[in-house]
Amino acid sequence: MQRSSRDPSTLPTRLAEWLATVLPEGANPVVTLHSGIDTNGMSSETLILDAAWTEDGEARFGEYVARVAPAAEDLPVFPDYALQDQYDVMRIVGEQTDVPVPAVRWMEPTGEVLGTPFFLMDRIDGVVPQDVLPYNFGDNWLHDASRQDQGRLQRSSVEVLAKLHAIPDAATTFAFLEPRHDGSTLLEKNLAHVRAWYDFAVPDIGRSPLVERGLDWLEAHLPATDEVVLVWGDSRIGNMMYQDFEPVAVLDWEMAAIGPRELDVSWILFAHQVFETITGMLELPGMPHFLAEADVVAAYEEMAGVKLGDLHWYHVYNAVEWCIVFMRTGARQIHFGEIERPEDIETLFHHKPLMERLLAEAGA
């Protein structure tokens, strides 16, 4: 899936010239670009690069990843890419927890170097549960692992959420993540943010009765909670790198927010259920034993020492967000000539049967 119209051949020189301004004088950096995009994720551009330079008379070398905000003309998934917020939340998590976030190095906030802002972080070695084709389709390291190793990965991934949610005084520490929308509670503000995101998506692809039905139900049944934790946002195993079935890097912070912990716990479950829905439609076995809700909830409550509220509202919330992601990625595929514009945009929603079931169970 194409994410950008940026010319990769120009990037090494631009990056080297910029690094010369942030490294000590006389560093003379040289940048080697290894990849233009990563295989997981559908939003930000990810550049894989090496940098070599001279410092204090000695040769230095670094392996980095650049997270680059997409250009507006490339139909980004989100209306806004607050890269400084992403940089800051990763830095704070790295300082206050042992959650394995890559060390962030340099931030370029102006967009004058590559056309949009970006930052560099350390590159970590590890493997990622694949999105294309989804890991539960089979014939990959996670699907083919033993049940014991799959369970170890599941439990260690849930532990990441518990540790993130344990960061004290999240309302103050991460105040910059509070949604800039009206609402009497953080959850109401987060929901208003999702409504605004849908409105942003509509002009490029069209309206969705299913999304609007979901939003109306969510607004009418908003849970009463004033809980404030750091919410990773895109809390799925496809955004973690693993070694020996343990996380070594927690990535993709562009959906980070503050709010109730159920947002993250639901997301890690729901992301797997999206893939399970696809395997079900294709009559593939899938991995129904993996990331089962009862198991994840029990593990999380044990680790966090808290009782979770009912997750159904949060599943519908995340189902709506997945719809909007598919609206934006579909519009971008149309823009780049990868697909024809469908007559019914809801055919882009790979999890549509799952969302319809959740709404039916809610009486919506």
mmCIF file of C-alpha atoms in Angstrom:
data_model
loop_
_atom_site.group_PDB
_atom_site.id
_atom_site.type_symbol
_atom_site.label_atom_id
_atom_site.label_comp_id
_atom_site.label_asym_id
_atom_site.label_seq_id
_atom_site.Cartn_x
_atom_site.Cartn_y
_atom_site.Cartn_z
ATOM 1 C CA MET A 1 0.000 0.000 0.000
ATOM 2 C CA GLN A 2 1.568 3.275 -1.126
ATOM 3 C CA ARG A 3 1.810 5.935 1.570
ATOM 4 C CA SER A 4 3.758 8.721 -0.077
ATOM 5 C CA SER A 5 4.642 10.477 -3.331
ATOM 6 C CA ARG A 6 7.984 11.554 -1.828
ATOM 7 C CA ASP A 7 11.049 10.840 -4.032
ATOM 8 C CA PRO A 8 13.272 8.522 -1.934
ATOM 9 C CA SER A 9 16.356 9.216 -4.070
ATOM 10 C CA THR A 10 16.623 12.725 -2.616
ATOM 11 C CA LEU A 11 16.304 11.712 1.029
ATOM 12 C CA PRO A 12 19.878 10.605 1.963
ATOM 13 C CA THR A 13 21.389 13.936 0.925
ATOM 14 C CA ARG A 14 18.691 15.962 2.658
ATOM 15 C CA LEU A 15 19.006 13.950 5.847
ATOM 16 C CA ALA A 16 22.804 14.185 5.851
ATOM 17 C CA GLU A 17 22.705 17.948 5.401
ATOM 18 C CA TRP A 18 20.250 18.247 8.295
ATOM 19 C CA LEU A 19 22.253 15.922 10.564
ATOM 20 C CA ALA A 20 25.263 18.160 10.008
ATOM 21 C CA THR A 21 23.316 20.928 11.760
ATOM 22 C CA VAL A 22 22.483 18.868 14.874
ATOM 23 C CA LEU A 23 25.745 16.952 15.246
ATOM 24 C CA PRO A 24 28.996 18.584 16.408
ATOM 25 C CA GLU A 25 30.795 20.784 13.899
ATOM 26 C CA GLY A 26 32.863 18.850 11.373
ATOM 27 C CA ALA A 27 30.818 15.653 11.745
ATOM 28 C CA ASN A 28 30.394 15.331 7.947
ATOM 29 C CA PRO A 29 27.581 12.762 8.222
ATOM 30 C CA VAL A 30 26.776 10.273 5.483
ATOM 31 C CA VAL A 31 23.297 8.709 5.363
ATOM 32 C CA THR A 32 22.401 5.380 3.786
ATOM 33 C CA LEU A 33 18.688 4.749 3.240
ATOM 34 C CA HIS A 34 17.692 1.087 3.424
ATOM 35 C CA SER A 35 13.929 1.208 3.062
ATOM 36 C CA GLY A 36 11.191 3.674 2.236
ATOM 37 C CA ILE A 37 8.336 2.089 4.177
ATOM 38 C CA ASP A 38 7.662 -0.621 6.698
ATOM 39 C CA THR A 39 5.389 -3.594 6.134
ATOM 40 C CA ASN A 40 3.040 -2.931 9.038
ATOM 41 C CA GLY A 41 0.960 0.135 9.709
ATOM 42 C CA MET A 42 -0.937 2.331 7.306
ATOM 43 C CA SER A 43 -0.241 5.891 8.353
ATOM 44 C CA SER A 44 3.130 7.563 8.905
ATOM 45 C CA GLU A 45 6.081 7.052 6.604
ATOM 46 C CA THR A 46 8.882 5.029 8.128
ATOM 47 C CA LEU A 47 12.421 5.398 6.785
ATOM 48 C CA ILE A 48 15.115 2.869 7.745
ATOM 49 C CA LEU A 49 18.572 4.417 7.628
ATOM 50 C CA ASP A 50 22.175 4.308 8.815
ATOM 51 C CA ALA A 51 24.269 7.360 9.614
ATOM 52 C CA ALA A 52 28.057 7.575 9.821
ATOM 53 C CA TRP A 53 29.932 10.636 11.055
ATOM 54 C CA THR A 54 33.045 11.832 12.841
ATOM 55 C CA GLU A 55 32.964 13.102 16.435
ATOM 56 C CA ASP A 56 35.934 13.987 18.657
ATOM 57 C CA GLY A 57 38.204 12.546 15.988
ATOM 58 C CA GLU A 58 36.515 9.143 16.092
ATOM 59 C CA ALA A 59 34.240 7.415 13.578
ATOM 60 C CA ARG A 60 30.666 7.057 14.822
ATOM 61 C CA PHE A 61 27.828 4.984 13.414
ATOM 62 C CA GLY A 62 24.123 4.808 14.200
ATOM 63 C CA GLU A 63 21.174 2.735 13.026
ATOM 64 C CA TYR A 64 17.956 4.746 13.038
ATOM 65 C CA VAL A 65 14.336 4.878 12.040
ATOM 66 C CA ALA A 66 12.785 8.139 10.886
ATOM 67 C CA ARG A 67 9.086 8.686 11.547
ATOM 68 C CA VAL A 68 7.870 11.179 8.970
ATOM 69 C CA ALA A 69 4.494 12.921 8.934
ATOM 70 C CA PRO A 70 2.703 12.351 5.614
ATOM 71 C CA ALA A 71 2.103 15.224 3.239
ATOM 72 C CA ALA A 72 -1.450 16.586 3.006
ATOM 73 C CA GLU A 73 -1.588 15.837 -0.730
ATOM 74 C CA ASP A 74 -0.976 12.131 0.007
ATOM 75 C CA LEU A 75 -4.301 11.798 1.875
ATOM 76 C CA PRO A 76 -2.999 11.071 5.383
ATOM 77 C CA VAL A 77 -5.000 8.823 7.691
ATOM 78 C CA PHE A 78 -5.244 11.440 10.432
ATOM 79 C CA PRO A 79 -6.108 15.130 10.139
ATOM 80 C CA ASP A 80 -3.136 16.070 12.293
ATOM 81 C CA TYR A 81 0.265 14.499 12.981
ATOM 82 C CA ALA A 82 1.592 15.948 16.218
ATOM 83 C CA LEU A 83 5.062 14.470 15.883
ATOM 84 C CA GLN A 84 6.369 16.520 18.799
ATOM 85 C CA ASP A 85 3.709 14.889 20.999
ATOM 86 C CA GLN A 86 4.753 11.440 19.770
ATOM 87 C CA TYR A 87 8.402 12.256 20.420
ATOM 88 C CA ASP A 88 7.642 13.557 23.899
ATOM 89 C CA VAL A 89 5.448 10.646 24.954
ATOM 90 C CA MET A 90 8.087 8.134 23.853
ATOM 91 C CA ARG A 91 10.758 10.081 25.711
ATOM 92 C CA ILE A 92 8.696 10.219 28.916
ATOM 93 C CA VAL A 93 7.746 6.538 28.768
ATOM 94 C CA GLY A 94 11.416 5.682 28.293
ATOM 95 C CA GLU A 95 12.383 7.803 31.294
ATOM 96 C CA GLN A 96 9.663 6.654 33.695
ATOM 97 C CA THR A 97 9.156 2.958 32.890
ATOM 98 C CA ASP A 98 10.988 -0.128 31.681
ATOM 99 C CA VAL A 99 8.565 -0.431 28.759
ATOM 100 C CA PRO A 100 10.876 -0.965 25.762
ATOM 101 C CA VAL A 101 10.390 2.154 23.671
ATOM 102 C CA PRO A 102 13.180 3.048 21.239
ATOM 103 C CA ALA A 103 15.322 5.972 22.366
ATOM 104 C CA VAL A 104 14.345 9.121 20.494
ATOM 105 C CA ARG A 105 17.264 11.150 19.191
ATOM 106 C CA TRP A 106 16.570 14.254 17.109
ATOM 107 C CA MET A 107 13.381 16.087 16.172
ATOM 108 C CA GLU A 108 12.916 18.172 13.034
ATOM 109 C CA PRO A 109 9.659 20.094 13.662
ATOM 110 C CA THR A 110 9.634 22.619 10.814
ATOM 111 C CA GLY A 111 9.090 20.429 7.742
ATOM 112 C CA GLU A 112 11.805 22.374 5.912
ATOM 113 C CA VAL A 113 14.070 19.328 5.409
ATOM 114 C CA LEU A 114 11.714 16.671 4.018
ATOM 115 C CA GLY A 115 8.582 18.749 3.471
ATOM 116 C CA THR A 116 6.939 17.526 6.683
ATOM 117 C CA PRO A 117 8.226 17.129 10.278
ATOM 118 C CA PHE A 118 10.051 13.987 11.357
ATOM 119 C CA PHE A 119 12.136 12.556 14.174
ATOM 120 C CA LEU A 120 14.844 9.923 14.442
ATOM 121 C CA MET A 121 14.798 7.070 16.931
ATOM 122 C CA ASP A 122 17.105 4.122 17.477
ATOM 123 C CA ARG A 123 16.529 1.060 15.326
ATOM 124 C CA ILE A 124 15.785 -2.128 17.259
ATOM 125 C CA ASP A 125 16.304 -5.688 16.053
ATOM 126 C CA GLY A 126 13.281 -7.936 16.366
ATOM 127 C CA VAL A 127 10.345 -9.506 14.576
ATOM 128 C CA VAL A 128 6.814 -8.150 14.235
ATOM 129 C CA PRO A 129 3.545 -10.098 13.883
ATOM 130 C CA GLN A 130 2.723 -9.366 10.281
ATOM 131 C CA ASP A 131 -0.286 -7.452 8.970
ATOM 132 C CA VAL A 132 0.106 -8.497 5.327
ATOM 133 C CA LEU A 133 -0.931 -11.236 5.180
ATOM 134 C CA PRO A 134 -2.245 -11.173 8.761
ATOM 135 C CA TYR A 135 -0.325 -13.386 11.165
ATOM 136 C CA ASN A 136 -3.383 -15.550 11.875
ATOM 137 C CA PHE A 137 -3.527 -16.643 8.202
ATOM 138 C CA GLY A 138 -0.706 -19.116 8.911
ATOM 139 C CA ASP A 139 2.805 -19.841 7.625
ATOM 140 C CA ASN A 140 4.640 -17.323 9.818
ATOM 141 C CA TRP A 141 6.679 -17.320 13.031
ATOM 142 C CA LEU A 142 3.831 -16.423 15.405
ATOM 143 C CA HIS A 143 1.139 -18.665 13.939
ATOM 144 C CA ASP A 144 3.535 -21.624 13.763
ATOM 145 C CA ALA A 145 4.890 -21.166 17.313
ATOM 146 C CA SER A 146 3.902 -23.455 20.150
ATOM 147 C CA ARG A 147 0.867 -22.587 22.264
ATOM 148 C CA GLN A 148 3.279 -22.002 25.143
ATOM 149 C CA ASP A 149 5.267 -19.390 23.189
ATOM 150 C CA GLN A 150 2.107 -17.765 21.870
ATOM 151 C CA GLY A 151 0.854 -17.517 25.431
ATOM 152 C CA ARG A 152 4.146 -15.990 26.555
ATOM 153 C CA LEU A 153 3.905 -13.342 23.850
ATOM 154 C CA GLN A 154 0.281 -12.631 24.782
ATOM 155 C CA ARG A 155 1.033 -12.232 28.473
ATOM 156 C CA SER A 156 4.133 -10.067 27.977
ATOM 157 C CA SER A 157 2.187 -7.841 25.562
ATOM 158 C CA VAL A 158 -0.616 -7.336 28.064
ATOM 159 C CA GLU A 159 2.017 -6.489 30.662
ATOM 160 C CA VAL A 160 3.123 -3.567 28.465
ATOM 161 C CA LEU A 161 -0.364 -2.071 28.814
ATOM 162 C CA ALA A 162 -0.403 -2.543 32.584
ATOM 163 C CA LYS A 163 2.963 -0.781 32.902
ATOM 164 C CA LEU A 164 1.943 2.127 30.696
ATOM 165 C CA HIS A 165 -1.271 2.596 32.650
ATOM 166 C CA ALA A 166 0.662 2.587 35.932
ATOM 167 C CA ILE A 167 2.578 5.791 35.109
ATOM 168 C CA PRO A 168 1.557 8.148 37.938
ATOM 169 C CA ASP A 169 -0.279 11.439 37.482
ATOM 170 C CA ALA A 170 -0.935 10.865 33.788
ATOM 171 C CA ALA A 171 -3.318 13.822 33.629
ATOM 172 C CA THR A 172 -0.449 16.199 34.369
ATOM 173 C CA THR A 173 2.484 14.322 32.849
ATOM 174 C CA PHE A 174 0.689 13.843 29.528
ATOM 175 C CA ALA A 175 -1.570 16.900 29.584
ATOM 176 C CA PHE A 176 -0.400 17.722 26.040
ATOM 177 C CA LEU A 177 -2.289 14.611 24.837
ATOM 178 C CA GLU A 178 -5.719 15.814 26.012
ATOM 179 C CA PRO A 179 -8.082 16.004 23.011
ATOM 180 C CA ARG A 180 -8.854 19.571 21.976
ATOM 181 C CA HIS A 181 -12.583 19.007 21.735
ATOM 182 C CA ASP A 182 -15.579 19.887 23.866
ATOM 183 C CA GLY A 183 -16.701 17.454 26.536
ATOM 184 C CA SER A 184 -17.323 17.210 30.254
ATOM 185 C CA THR A 185 -15.059 14.127 30.619
ATOM 186 C CA LEU A 186 -11.942 12.919 28.862
ATOM 187 C CA LEU A 187 -13.859 10.043 27.326
ATOM 188 C CA GLU A 188 -16.433 12.475 25.920
ATOM 189 C CA LYS A 189 -13.597 14.567 24.471
ATOM 190 C CA ASN A 190 -12.019 11.469 22.938
ATOM 191 C CA LEU A 191 -15.336 10.535 21.352
ATOM 192 C CA ALA A 192 -15.731 14.069 19.990
ATOM 193 C CA HIS A 193 -12.278 13.668 18.485
ATOM 194 C CA VAL A 194 -13.424 10.494 16.702
ATOM 195 C CA ARG A 195 -16.526 12.279 15.383
ATOM 196 C CA ALA A 196 -14.307 15.078 14.028
ATOM 197 C CA TRP A 197 -11.993 12.485 12.463
ATOM 198 C CA TYR A 198 -14.969 10.915 10.663
ATOM 199 C CA ASP A 199 -16.053 14.340 9.400
ATOM 200 C CA PHE A 200 -12.508 14.837 8.095
ATOM 201 C CA ALA A 201 -12.683 11.508 6.207
ATOM 202 C CA VAL A 202 -16.069 12.002 4.546
ATOM 203 C CA PRO A 203 -15.187 14.524 1.779
ATOM 204 C CA ASP A 204 -12.631 12.186 0.156
ATOM 205 C CA ILE A 205 -14.657 8.962 0.255
ATOM 206 C CA GLY A 206 -18.309 9.594 1.201
ATOM 207 C CA ARG A 207 -20.546 8.990 4.206
ATOM 208 C CA SER A 208 -21.037 5.678 6.026
ATOM 209 C CA PRO A 209 -24.424 4.906 7.598
ATOM 210 C CA LEU A 210 -22.732 2.194 9.666
ATOM 211 C CA VAL A 211 -20.208 4.611 11.168
ATOM 212 C CA GLU A 212 -22.898 7.198 11.875
ATOM 213 C CA ARG A 213 -25.046 4.549 13.531
ATOM 214 C CA GLY A 214 -22.080 3.570 15.686
ATOM 215 C CA LEU A 215 -21.267 7.161 16.639
ATOM 216 C CA ASP A 216 -24.880 7.876 17.577
ATOM 217 C CA TRP A 217 -24.989 4.805 19.823
ATOM 218 C CA LEU A 218 -21.689 5.685 21.471
ATOM 219 C CA GLU A 219 -22.825 9.216 22.239
ATOM 220 C CA ALA A 220 -26.096 7.945 23.694
ATOM 221 C CA HIS A 221 -24.426 5.347 25.931
ATOM 222 C CA LEU A 222 -21.255 7.089 27.094
ATOM 223 C CA PRO A 223 -19.848 5.318 30.191
ATOM 224 C CA ALA A 224 -19.527 7.401 33.329
ATOM 225 C CA THR A 225 -15.784 7.421 34.055
ATOM 226 C CA ASP A 226 -13.254 10.057 34.953
ATOM 227 C CA GLU A 227 -10.237 7.732 34.884
ATOM 228 C CA VAL A 228 -7.016 9.154 33.439
ATOM 229 C CA VAL A 229 -4.152 6.934 32.323
ATOM 230 C CA LEU A 230 -1.740 7.157 29.420
ATOM 231 C CA VAL A 231 -3.519 5.488 26.499
ATOM 232 C CA TRP A 232 -1.101 4.129 23.910
ATOM 233 C CA GLY A 233 -3.953 4.221 21.403
ATOM 234 C CA ASP A 234 -2.760 1.821 18.704
ATOM 235 C CA SER A 235 -2.136 -0.893 21.276
ATOM 236 C CA ARG A 236 -1.825 -3.995 19.144
ATOM 237 C CA ILE A 237 0.817 -6.656 18.804
ATOM 238 C CA GLY A 238 1.520 -5.544 15.225
ATOM 239 C CA ASN A 239 3.016 -2.387 16.740
ATOM 240 C CA MET A 240 5.503 -4.286 18.891
ATOM 241 C CA MET A 241 8.780 -5.934 18.008
ATOM 242 C CA TYR A 242 9.702 -9.176 19.747
ATOM 243 C CA GLN A 243 12.717 -11.282 20.546
ATOM 244 C CA ASP A 244 12.062 -14.762 21.914
ATOM 245 C CA PHE A 245 8.351 -13.852 22.218
ATOM 246 C CA GLU A 246 9.038 -10.889 24.529
ATOM 247 C CA PRO A 247 8.547 -7.230 23.469
ATOM 248 C CA VAL A 248 11.736 -5.319 22.704
ATOM 249 C CA ALA A 249 10.149 -2.250 21.079
ATOM 250 C CA VAL A 250 6.769 -0.553 21.504
ATOM 251 C CA LEU A 251 6.078 1.520 18.395
ATOM 252 C CA ASP A 252 3.548 3.803 16.679
ATOM 253 C CA TRP A 253 2.402 6.432 19.171
ATOM 254 C CA GLU A 254 0.387 8.627 16.792
ATOM 255 C CA MET A 255 -2.920 7.690 18.484
ATOM 256 C CA ALA A 256 -1.658 8.294 22.032
ATOM 257 C CA ALA A 257 -4.115 10.035 24.344
ATOM 258 C CA ILE A 258 -5.206 10.166 27.966
ATOM 259 C CA GLY A 259 -8.392 8.527 29.163
ATOM 260 C CA PRO A 260 -9.699 5.247 30.616
ATOM 261 C CA ARG A 261 -7.562 2.109 30.429
ATOM 262 C CA GLU A 262 -10.317 0.145 28.716
ATOM 263 C CA LEU A 263 -9.509 1.963 25.455
ATOM 264 C CA ASP A 264 -6.169 0.142 25.211
ATOM 265 C CA VAL A 265 -7.348 -3.217 26.523
ATOM 266 C CA SER A 266 -10.205 -3.236 24.033
ATOM 267 C CA TRP A 267 -7.921 -2.253 21.160
ATOM 268 C CA ILE A 268 -5.468 -5.117 21.611
ATOM 269 C CA LEU A 269 -8.422 -7.516 21.631
ATOM 270 C CA PHE A 270 -10.310 -5.843 18.806
ATOM 271 C CA ALA A 271 -7.312 -5.701 16.461
ATOM 272 C CA HIS A 272 -7.003 -9.479 16.710
ATOM 273 C CA GLN A 273 -10.743 -9.908 16.180
ATOM 274 C CA VAL A 274 -10.526 -7.889 12.954
ATOM 275 C CA PHE A 275 -8.057 -10.434 11.600
ATOM 276 C CA GLU A 276 -10.168 -13.305 12.934
ATOM 277 C CA THR A 277 -13.177 -11.875 11.088
ATOM 278 C CA ILE A 278 -11.207 -11.919 7.831
ATOM 279 C CA THR A 279 -10.056 -15.512 8.308
ATOM 280 C CA GLY A 280 -13.638 -16.486 9.104
ATOM 281 C CA MET A 281 -14.901 -14.989 5.846
ATOM 282 C CA LEU A 282 -12.139 -16.873 3.987
ATOM 283 C CA GLU A 283 -12.946 -20.092 5.880
ATOM 284 C CA LEU A 284 -9.437 -20.275 7.331
ATOM 285 C CA PRO A 285 -8.823 -21.708 10.819
ATOM 286 C CA GLY A 286 -7.389 -18.485 12.264
ATOM 287 C CA MET A 287 -6.188 -18.321 15.880
ATOM 288 C CA PRO A 288 -9.340 -18.275 18.033
ATOM 289 C CA HIS A 289 -7.385 -19.420 21.096
ATOM 290 C CA PHE A 290 -5.072 -16.417 20.935
ATOM 291 C CA LEU A 291 -5.830 -13.052 22.623
ATOM 292 C CA ALA A 292 -9.144 -14.403 23.888
ATOM 293 C CA GLU A 293 -10.968 -11.700 25.835
ATOM 294 C CA ALA A 294 -11.406 -13.635 29.065
ATOM 295 C CA ASP A 295 -7.709 -14.527 29.166
ATOM 296 C CA VAL A 296 -6.498 -11.009 28.388
ATOM 297 C CA VAL A 297 -8.837 -9.391 30.907
ATOM 298 C CA ALA A 298 -7.818 -11.822 33.647
ATOM 299 C CA ALA A 299 -4.108 -11.269 32.969
ATOM 300 C CA TYR A 300 -4.474 -7.506 32.831
ATOM 301 C CA GLU A 301 -6.493 -7.296 36.060
ATOM 302 C CA GLU A 302 -3.911 -9.455 37.808
ATOM 303 C CA MET A 303 -1.006 -7.309 36.615
ATOM 304 C CA ALA A 304 -2.628 -3.909 37.056
ATOM 305 C CA GLY A 305 -4.454 -4.709 40.297
ATOM 306 C CA VAL A 306 -7.672 -3.133 39.022
ATOM 307 C CA LYS A 307 -11.035 -4.349 37.838
ATOM 308 C CA LEU A 308 -11.908 -3.433 34.273
ATOM 309 C CA GLY A 309 -15.318 -2.102 33.322
ATOM 310 C CA ASP A 310 -17.491 -3.684 30.652
ATOM 311 C CA LEU A 311 -15.617 -3.554 27.349
ATOM 312 C CA HIS A 312 -18.537 -3.627 24.915
ATOM 313 C CA TRP A 313 -18.820 0.161 24.561
ATOM 314 C CA TYR A 314 -15.075 0.343 23.921
ATOM 315 C CA HIS A 315 -15.258 -2.405 21.301
ATOM 316 C CA VAL A 316 -17.862 -0.377 19.385
ATOM 317 C CA TYR A 317 -15.707 2.738 19.805
ATOM 318 C CA ASN A 318 -12.712 0.932 18.340
ATOM 319 C CA ALA A 319 -14.835 -0.585 15.578
ATOM 320 C CA VAL A 320 -15.778 2.940 14.507
ATOM 321 C CA GLU A 321 -12.119 3.990 14.552
ATOM 322 C CA TRP A 322 -11.170 1.007 12.385
ATOM 323 C CA CYS A 323 -13.898 2.049 9.910
ATOM 324 C CA ILE A 324 -12.405 5.530 9.660
ATOM 325 C CA VAL A 325 -8.929 4.098 9.137
ATOM 326 C CA PHE A 326 -10.280 1.976 6.271
ATOM 327 C CA MET A 327 -12.048 5.047 4.840
ATOM 328 C CA ARG A 328 -8.783 6.980 4.800
ATOM 329 C CA THR A 329 -6.595 4.157 3.493
ATOM 330 C CA GLY A 330 -9.221 3.389 0.860
ATOM 331 C CA ALA A 331 -9.293 7.024 -0.247
ATOM 332 C CA ARG A 332 -5.511 6.983 -0.470
ATOM 333 C CA GLN A 333 -5.509 3.788 -2.555
ATOM 334 C CA ILE A 334 -7.976 5.445 -4.934
ATOM 335 C CA HIS A 335 -5.751 8.543 -5.023
ATOM 336 C CA PHE A 336 -2.680 6.498 -5.970
ATOM 337 C CA GLY A 337 -4.620 4.404 -8.527
ATOM 338 C CA GLU A 338 -4.338 1.149 -6.576
ATOM 339 C CA ILE A 339 -8.096 0.472 -6.478
ATOM 340 C CA GLU A 340 -11.244 1.767 -8.159
ATOM 341 C CA ARG A 341 -13.647 3.858 -6.116
ATOM 342 C CA PRO A 342 -16.273 1.403 -4.762
ATOM 343 C CA GLU A 343 -19.963 2.128 -5.138
ATOM 344 C CA ASP A 344 -20.420 1.215 -1.463
ATOM 345 C CA ILE A 345 -17.572 2.497 0.702
ATOM 346 C CA GLU A 346 -18.489 0.036 3.439
ATOM 347 C CA THR A 347 -17.039 -2.734 1.279
ATOM 348 C CA LEU A 348 -13.694 -1.295 2.440
ATOM 349 C CA PHE A 349 -14.503 -2.245 6.043
ATOM 350 C CA HIS A 350 -12.861 -5.640 6.446
ATOM 351 C CA HIS A 351 -14.367 -5.956 9.905
ATOM 352 C CA LYS A 352 -17.915 -4.987 8.907
ATOM 353 C CA PRO A 353 -19.522 -8.281 10.087
ATOM 354 C CA LEU A 354 -17.831 -7.854 13.468
ATOM 355 C CA MET A 355 -19.048 -4.280 13.858
ATOM 356 C CA GLU A 356 -22.581 -5.181 12.808
ATOM 357 C CA ARG A 357 -22.624 -7.974 15.384
ATOM 358 C CA LEU A 358 -21.398 -5.644 18.137
ATOM 359 C CA LEU A 359 -24.082 -3.085 17.295
ATOM 360 C CA ALA A 360 -26.757 -5.782 17.165
ATOM 361 C CA GLU A 361 -25.690 -7.085 20.577
ATOM 362 C CA ALA A 362 -25.974 -3.516 21.877
ATOM 363 C CA GLY A 363 -29.462 -3.133 20.453
ATOM 364 C CA ALA A 364 -28.346 -0.364 18.088
#
